Amino acid sequence: MKFGEFGGRFVPEVLIPPLEELEEAYSKFKDDGEFRKKFDYYLRNYAGRPTPLYFAENLSREVGAKIYLKREDLLHGGAHKINNTIGQALLAKFMGKSRIIAETGAGQHGVATAMAAALLGLKAEIYMGSEDYERQKMNVFRMELLGAKVTAVESGSRTLKDAINEALRDWVESFEHTHYLIGSVVGPHPFPTIVRDFQSVIGHETKRQILEIEGRLPDAIVACVGGGSNAMGIFHPFLKDDVRLVGVEAGGKGIHTGKHAASLSAGSKGVLHGMLSYFLQDENGMMLDTHSISAGLDYPGVGPEHAYLKETGRCDYVTASDEEALEAFRILSRLEGIIPALESAHAVAYAIKMAEDLGKDGVVVVNLSGRGDKDIGIVRGG
Amino acid sequence: MIEKSLIVFFTASYPTPEKTVEFMLTSANAGADVIELGIPFSDPVADGKTIQESYVKALRNFRLEQVFEIAKAFRKESETPLVLMSYYNPIFRRGVKAFVEDAYSSGVDAILVVDLPYDEAGEFVELCSDVGVKNVFLAAPNTPEDRLRAIDELSAFIYLISTYGVTGERDRVSELAFEALKRVKGVCRKPVAVGFGVSKAEHVRQLIEAGADGVVVGSAFVRLIKEKGKHATAEIKALTERLKSCLI
């Protein structure tokens, strides 16, 4: 299953059977009544769905268009990640797996995985680049408190990409009893589809809510893109609608400096982590170190469906710099009393930019994918 | 391409391109039947610590051209078959056609791409066959029969990984390897080489006795280079001879 030429299953032969097992289990369970019932139950009663679609009145007055925030930051754990971890942990359970492994960058997906594992009685091991491990000690402690084992990864650039490498190495040994709970719409098929499906609850709710409030679809939806799961989740139910969909990548210190993580805006086609997609790489095909003020966007690749949506022109991909994200972080905090995750602040930054062109009748939905408590130290330090 | 063969793996440009050529020639002259040349990669998900570290060091001063230069220099001095081992991205990035042509003109006999299962390899296999480079595909203990048949069809020989895991030295060959070898030999017509965790004379003896057509030893050699650096030549010769003596 591919998205145009993107996606695929570029993995060592040994991983083909576990991927086929996963695909089979997923197609069996996704429409299974019992599975759906449990998934919906936990989304509602454990994670806190549906999340509000909040009209940001003060911000709207300030910038000129109507800006709505999809409040994924209000979910248990403080980010959209829990939608996917509950779904996949349930799937792992239905498949008879006793252990889950995951990668994490800043720690949001690791924490959401540890929560789902605790909830469903699964063993969890989280791989985290040693650099992130040091930067995000609080999240390490949270994961451990939730019963997960956290393993610092010393190889490569010691960040998210290397955590994925190490999780894959674990999975090659452990797939018989372990599910790899990947945290974004990346990896070999069927992961990008599974994660998108579990996250698309964001878009389905948004559609219902905006129709209720505004009586029409929005002019645009804006979401930040690292691997791209929150963006894919809110975009997907709108792909066939006349709505502009904008993904905002991490522009870091500026594209021209090379210190960024904008693989769609500044990268090229490549193959890593089981997928053909866009990557930041050198002329020898080696992956480059990336930079973003938000660890959640600090990844040299992007989900293959985004690559496809860029190629077909259905979605637009732009960047916001560290500085613009910080500015948006402060604006939203002050005007609305909402502290956004630095990741989500990239989307807020671009929505503010867009608002001017749309005018006061324009309607923009921003996916506020996470809350910013985790980033206070970074913002204060910077 | 192989028959009771010792296949020895070296990381390209580790510690330098010149030394890699010297190590390859030393091993070939000491009895290695096939040399496997690994292209270093930034994200080697199928490799354990030893080979990972060699890749990190090799990449400090790396250009892909070095791989072809190494192959050419080796081919000038030796007729021993040469297999390139790579992750897919360096090949994809260069352009599959250009890569395969460069490999061919550098004297490479076959290419094994670790993360390119045959279902994704249509274009690659076609180009290799047009140019005249053979393919080697991986098989694993969990590879089902229909896939083994397809792999058999496309491969010069089959590279069977001995266990569920990454490359690296291990104390013993797992039971899984012997079971898998028996099953793969039952299905496939092409020769079968066993690799991953094969590092000792005893491993080589056991696997050949169990019907393997070849064994691949990598991390044990790479570790020698890590320990002895540029002075590993004598030890590479000795280890090659020791392993080779188990095949005769």
GROMACS .gro file of C-alpha atoms in nm, chain B:
model
  248
  383MET     CA    1   2.876  -1.818  -0.688
  384ILE     CA    2   2.945  -1.995  -0.360
  385GLU     CA    3   3.029  -2.349  -0.255
  386LYS     CA    4   3.159  -2.410   0.096
  387SER     CA    5   3.259  -2.049   0.093
  388LEU     CA    6   3.399  -1.815   0.349
  389ILE     CA    7   3.251  -1.470   0.297
  390VAL     CA    8   3.431  -1.192   0.479
  391PHE     CA    9   3.279  -0.851   0.543
  392PHE     CA   10   3.463  -0.520   0.563
  393THR     CA   11   3.329  -0.170   0.616
  394ALA     CA   12   3.428   0.058   0.328
  395SER     CA   13   3.663   0.340   0.429
  396TYR     CA   14   3.718   0.201   0.777
  397PRO     CA   15   3.962   0.323   0.887
  398THR     CA   16   4.059   0.460   0.541
  399PRO     CA   17   3.981   0.360   0.180
  400GLU     CA   18   4.343   0.249   0.124
  401LYS     CA   19   4.341   0.029   0.433
  402THR     CA   20   4.010  -0.125   0.333
  403VAL     CA   21   4.162  -0.236   0.003
  404GLU     CA   22   4.462  -0.380   0.187
  405PHE     CA   23   4.241  -0.571   0.433
  406MET     CA   24   4.021  -0.706   0.154
  407LEU     CA   25   4.321  -0.827  -0.044
  408THR     CA   26   4.480  -0.980   0.264
  409SER     CA   27   4.166  -1.174   0.340
  410ALA     CA   28   4.114  -1.282  -0.021
  411ASN     CA   29   4.474  -1.400  -0.049
  412ALA     CA   30   4.444  -1.586   0.281
  413GLY     CA   31   4.150  -1.786   0.151
  414ALA     CA   32   3.830  -1.579   0.171
  415ASP     CA   33   3.609  -1.696  -0.116
  416VAL     CA   34   3.395  -1.385  -0.137
  417ILE     CA   35   3.453  -1.035  -0.004
  418GLU     CA   36   3.156  -0.834   0.109
  419LEU     CA   37   3.207  -0.460   0.115
  420GLY     CA   38   2.969  -0.267   0.339
  421ILE     CA   39   2.873   0.088   0.249
  422PRO     CA   40   2.860   0.291   0.569
  423PHE     CA   41   2.521   0.444   0.651
  424SER     CA   42   2.404   0.698   0.905
  425ASP     CA   43   2.114   0.482   1.023
  426PRO     CA   44   2.205   0.114   1.004
  427VAL     CA   45   1.900  -0.046   1.168
  428ALA     CA   46   2.010  -0.404   1.095
  429ASP     CA   47   2.352  -0.366   1.252
  430GLY     CA   48   2.480  -0.415   1.604
  431LYS     CA   49   2.725  -0.197   1.793
  432THR     CA   50   3.049  -0.312   1.627
  433ILE     CA   51   2.944  -0.236   1.271
  434GLN     CA   52   2.749   0.075   1.377
  435GLU     CA   53   3.067   0.220   1.526
  436SER     CA   54   3.268   0.139   1.216
  437TYR     CA   55   3.007   0.324   1.007
  438VAL     CA   56   3.021   0.631   1.228
  439LYS     CA   57   3.401   0.646   1.193
  440ALA     CA   58   3.398   0.574   0.820
  441LEU     CA   59   3.147   0.852   0.760
  442ARG     CA   60   3.371   1.120   0.904
  443ASN     CA   61   3.550   1.155   0.573
  444PHE     CA   62   3.320   0.984   0.334
  445ARG     CA   63   3.218   1.019  -0.028
  446LEU     CA   64   3.024   0.744  -0.204
  447GLU     CA   65   3.289   0.743  -0.478
  448GLN     CA   66   3.529   0.590  -0.227
  449VAL     CA   67   3.331   0.267  -0.241
  450PHE     CA   68   3.383   0.238  -0.616
  451GLU     CA   69   3.748   0.336  -0.584
  452ILE     CA   70   3.797   0.062  -0.323
  453ALA     CA   71   3.621  -0.192  -0.543
  454LYS     CA   72   3.831  -0.097  -0.844
  455ALA     CA   73   4.160  -0.113  -0.656
  456PHE     CA   74   4.062  -0.453  -0.517
  457ARG     CA   75   3.954  -0.585  -0.855
  458LYS     CA   76   4.286  -0.484  -1.007
  459GLU     CA   77   4.467  -0.722  -0.774
  460SER     CA   78   4.216  -1.000  -0.714
  461GLU     CA   79   3.958  -1.210  -0.894
  462THR     CA   80   3.777  -1.300  -0.574
  463PRO     CA   81   3.403  -1.227  -0.609
  464LEU     CA   82   3.295  -0.899  -0.457
  465VAL     CA   83   2.952  -0.829  -0.310
  466LEU     CA   84   2.845  -0.479  -0.214
  467MET     CA   85   2.626  -0.456   0.092
  468SER     CA   86   2.430  -0.137   0.140
  469TYR     CA   87   2.122   0.021   0.284
  470TYR     CA   88   1.896   0.148   0.012
  471ASN     CA   89   1.918   0.522   0.061
  472PRO     CA   90   2.275   0.582  -0.062
  473ILE     CA   91   2.180   0.388  -0.379
  474PHE     CA   92   1.849   0.568  -0.419
  475ARG     CA   93   2.009   0.906  -0.361
  476ARG     CA   94   2.274   0.852  -0.626
  477GLY     CA   95   2.017   0.718  -0.866
  478VAL     CA   96   1.971   0.344  -0.896
  479LYS     CA   97   2.090   0.325  -1.255
  480ALA     CA   98   2.405   0.528  -1.200
  481PHE     CA   99   2.485   0.329  -0.888
  482VAL     CA  100   2.449  -0.009  -1.055
  483GLU     CA  101   2.655   0.102  -1.354
  484ASP     CA  102   2.932   0.236  -1.131
  485ALA     CA  103   2.927  -0.086  -0.932
  486TYR     CA  104   2.957  -0.292  -1.248
  487SER     CA  105   3.241  -0.092  -1.392
  488SER     CA  106   3.422  -0.113  -1.058
  489GLY     CA  107   3.423  -0.491  -1.072
  490VAL     CA  108   3.138  -0.560  -0.830
  491ASP     CA  109   2.974  -0.899  -0.889
  492ALA     CA  110   2.660  -0.866  -0.680
  493ILE     CA  111   2.470  -0.624  -0.459
  494LEU     CA  112   2.280  -0.698  -0.140
  495VAL     CA  113   2.052  -0.423  -0.013
  496VAL     CA  114   1.966  -0.482   0.351
  497ASP     CA  115   1.641  -0.288   0.361
  498LEU     CA  116   1.514  -0.360   0.011
  499PRO     CA  117   1.292  -0.669   0.019
  500TYR     CA  118   1.216  -0.808  -0.324
  501ASP     CA  119   0.864  -0.660  -0.332
  502GLU     CA  120   1.022  -0.314  -0.343
  503ALA     CA  121   1.309  -0.415  -0.568
  504GLY     CA  122   1.143  -0.447  -0.907
  505GLU     CA  123   1.323  -0.162  -1.077
  506PHE     CA  124   1.648  -0.236  -0.899
  507VAL     CA  125   1.655  -0.601  -1.002
  508GLU     CA  126   1.573  -0.510  -1.360
  509LEU     CA  127   1.853  -0.255  -1.380
  510CYS     CA  128   2.100  -0.497  -1.222
  511SER     CA  129   2.009  -0.761  -1.473
  512ASP     CA  130   2.040  -0.515  -1.765
  513VAL     CA  131   2.382  -0.404  -1.648
  514GLY     CA  132   2.510  -0.747  -1.548
  515VAL     CA  133   2.526  -0.728  -1.169
  516LYS     CA  134   2.381  -1.013  -0.964
  517ASN     CA  135   2.148  -0.977  -0.667
  518VAL     CA  136   2.165  -1.129  -0.323
  519PHE     CA  137   1.855  -1.117  -0.104
  520LEU     CA  138   1.820  -1.176   0.265
  521ALA     CA  139   1.608  -1.453   0.412
  522ALA     CA  140   1.524  -1.500   0.778
  523PRO     CA  141   1.409  -1.788   0.997
  524ASN     CA  142   1.052  -1.652   0.973
  525THR     CA  143   1.045  -1.606   0.595
  526PRO     CA  144   0.747  -1.803   0.461
  527GLU     CA  145   0.783  -2.051   0.177
  528ASP     CA  146   0.627  -1.839  -0.097
  529ARG     CA  147   0.868  -1.559  -0.022
  530LEU     CA  148   1.163  -1.799  -0.011
  531ARG     CA  149   1.072  -1.915  -0.360
  532ALA     CA  150   1.067  -1.558  -0.489
  533ILE     CA  151   1.399  -1.484  -0.318
  534ASP     CA  152   1.547  -1.802  -0.464
  535GLU     CA  153   1.440  -1.693  -0.810
  536LEU     CA  154   1.613  -1.355  -0.786
  537SER     CA  155   1.928  -1.430  -0.590
  538ALA     CA  156   2.277  -1.545  -0.693
  539PHE     CA  157   2.288  -1.693  -0.345
  540ILE     CA  158   2.065  -1.653  -0.043
  541TYR     CA  159   2.191  -1.473   0.264
  542LEU     CA  160   2.014  -1.635   0.556
  543ILE     CA  161   2.028  -1.445   0.883
  544SER     CA  162   2.091  -1.686   1.166
  545THR     CA  163   1.868  -1.536   1.427
  546TYR     CA  164   1.615  -1.269   1.518
  547GLY     CA  165   1.843  -0.976   1.577
  548VAL     CA  166   2.111  -0.750   1.437
  549THR     CA  167   2.467  -0.819   1.324
  550GLY     CA  168   2.726  -0.886   1.592
  551GLU     CA  169   2.935  -1.158   1.749
  552ARG     CA  170   2.754  -1.416   1.958
  553ASP     CA  171   2.878  -1.707   2.167
  554ARG     CA  172   2.688  -1.972   1.984
  555VAL     CA  173   2.483  -2.029   1.674
  556SER     CA  174   2.115  -2.045   1.770
  557GLU     CA  175   1.903  -2.355   1.723
  558LEU     CA  176   1.687  -2.134   1.508
  559ALA     CA  177   1.970  -2.109   1.253
  560PHE     CA  178   1.995  -2.485   1.204
  561GLU     CA  179   1.620  -2.527   1.173
  562ALA     CA  180   1.600  -2.237   0.930
  563LEU     CA  181   1.892  -2.365   0.725
  564LYS     CA  182   1.727  -2.702   0.685
  565ARG     CA  183   1.399  -2.545   0.580
  566VAL     CA  184   1.555  -2.297   0.338
  567LYS     CA  185   1.771  -2.566   0.178
  568GLY     CA  186   1.456  -2.771   0.135
  569VAL     CA  187   1.280  -2.494  -0.056
  570CYS     CA  188   1.557  -2.315  -0.246
  571ARG     CA  189   1.779  -2.433  -0.531
  572LYS     CA  190   2.038  -2.160  -0.495
  573PRO     CA  191   2.326  -2.185  -0.246
  574VAL     CA  192   2.261  -2.056   0.104
  575ALA     CA  193   2.510  -1.857   0.311
  576VAL     CA  194   2.446  -1.798   0.680
  577GLY     CA  195   2.539  -1.472   0.852
  578PHE     CA  196   2.471  -1.256   1.162
  579GLY     CA  197   2.642  -1.379   1.476
  580VAL     CA  198   2.880  -1.612   1.291
  581SER     CA  199   3.223  -1.529   1.426
  582LYS     CA  200   3.410  -1.838   1.546
  583ALA     CA  201   3.574  -2.136   1.383
  584GLU     CA  202   3.334  -2.361   1.569
  585HIS     CA  203   3.032  -2.175   1.424
  586VAL     CA  204   3.170  -2.215   1.074
  587ARG     CA  205   3.227  -2.587   1.122
  588GLN     CA  206   2.878  -2.645   1.262
  589LEU     CA  207   2.701  -2.451   0.988
  590ILE     CA  208   2.890  -2.616   0.703
  591GLU     CA  209   2.823  -2.954   0.858
  592ALA     CA  210   2.456  -2.863   0.874
  593GLY     CA  211   2.455  -2.797   0.501
  594ALA     CA  212   2.534  -2.428   0.460
  595ASP     CA  213   2.702  -2.341   0.130
  596GLY     CA  214   2.876  -2.048   0.287
  597VAL     CA  215   2.919  -1.845   0.602
  598VAL     CA  216   2.946  -1.469   0.640
  599VAL     CA  217   3.177  -1.333   0.906
  600GLY     CA  218   3.166  -0.957   0.960
  601SER     CA  219   3.174  -0.815   1.311
  602ALA     CA  220   3.468  -1.034   1.415
  603PHE     CA  221   3.681  -0.875   1.142
  604VAL     CA  222   3.551  -0.526   1.202
  605ARG     CA  223   3.632  -0.565   1.572
  606LEU     CA  224   3.991  -0.660   1.484
  607ILE     CA  225   4.019  -0.338   1.287
  608LYS     CA  226   3.870  -0.143   1.575
  609GLU     CA  227   4.125  -0.291   1.814
  610LYS     CA  228   4.434  -0.288   1.593
  611GLY     CA  229   4.353  -0.001   1.360
  612LYS     CA  230   4.590   0.020   1.067
  613HIS     CA  231   4.791  -0.269   1.205
  614ALA     CA  232   4.513  -0.525   1.177
  615THR     CA  233   4.651  -0.685   0.860
  616ALA     CA  234   4.834  -0.975   1.026
  617GLU     CA  235   4.537  -1.062   1.243
  618ILE     CA  236   4.298  -1.046   0.947
  619LYS     CA  237   4.518  -1.294   0.767
  620ALA     CA  238   4.530  -1.525   1.069
  621LEU     CA  239   4.155  -1.512   1.133
  622THR     CA  240   4.077  -1.573   0.766
  623GLU     CA  241   4.308  -1.876   0.762
  624ARG     CA  242   4.164  -2.013   1.085
  625LEU     CA  243   3.806  -1.984   0.959
  626LYS     CA  244   3.894  -2.113   0.615
  627SER     CA  245   4.055  -2.425   0.761
  628CYS     CA  246   3.712  -2.523   0.896
  629LEU     CA  247   3.572  -2.532   0.545
  630ILE     CA  248   3.815  -2.776   0.395
   0.00000   0.00000   0.00000
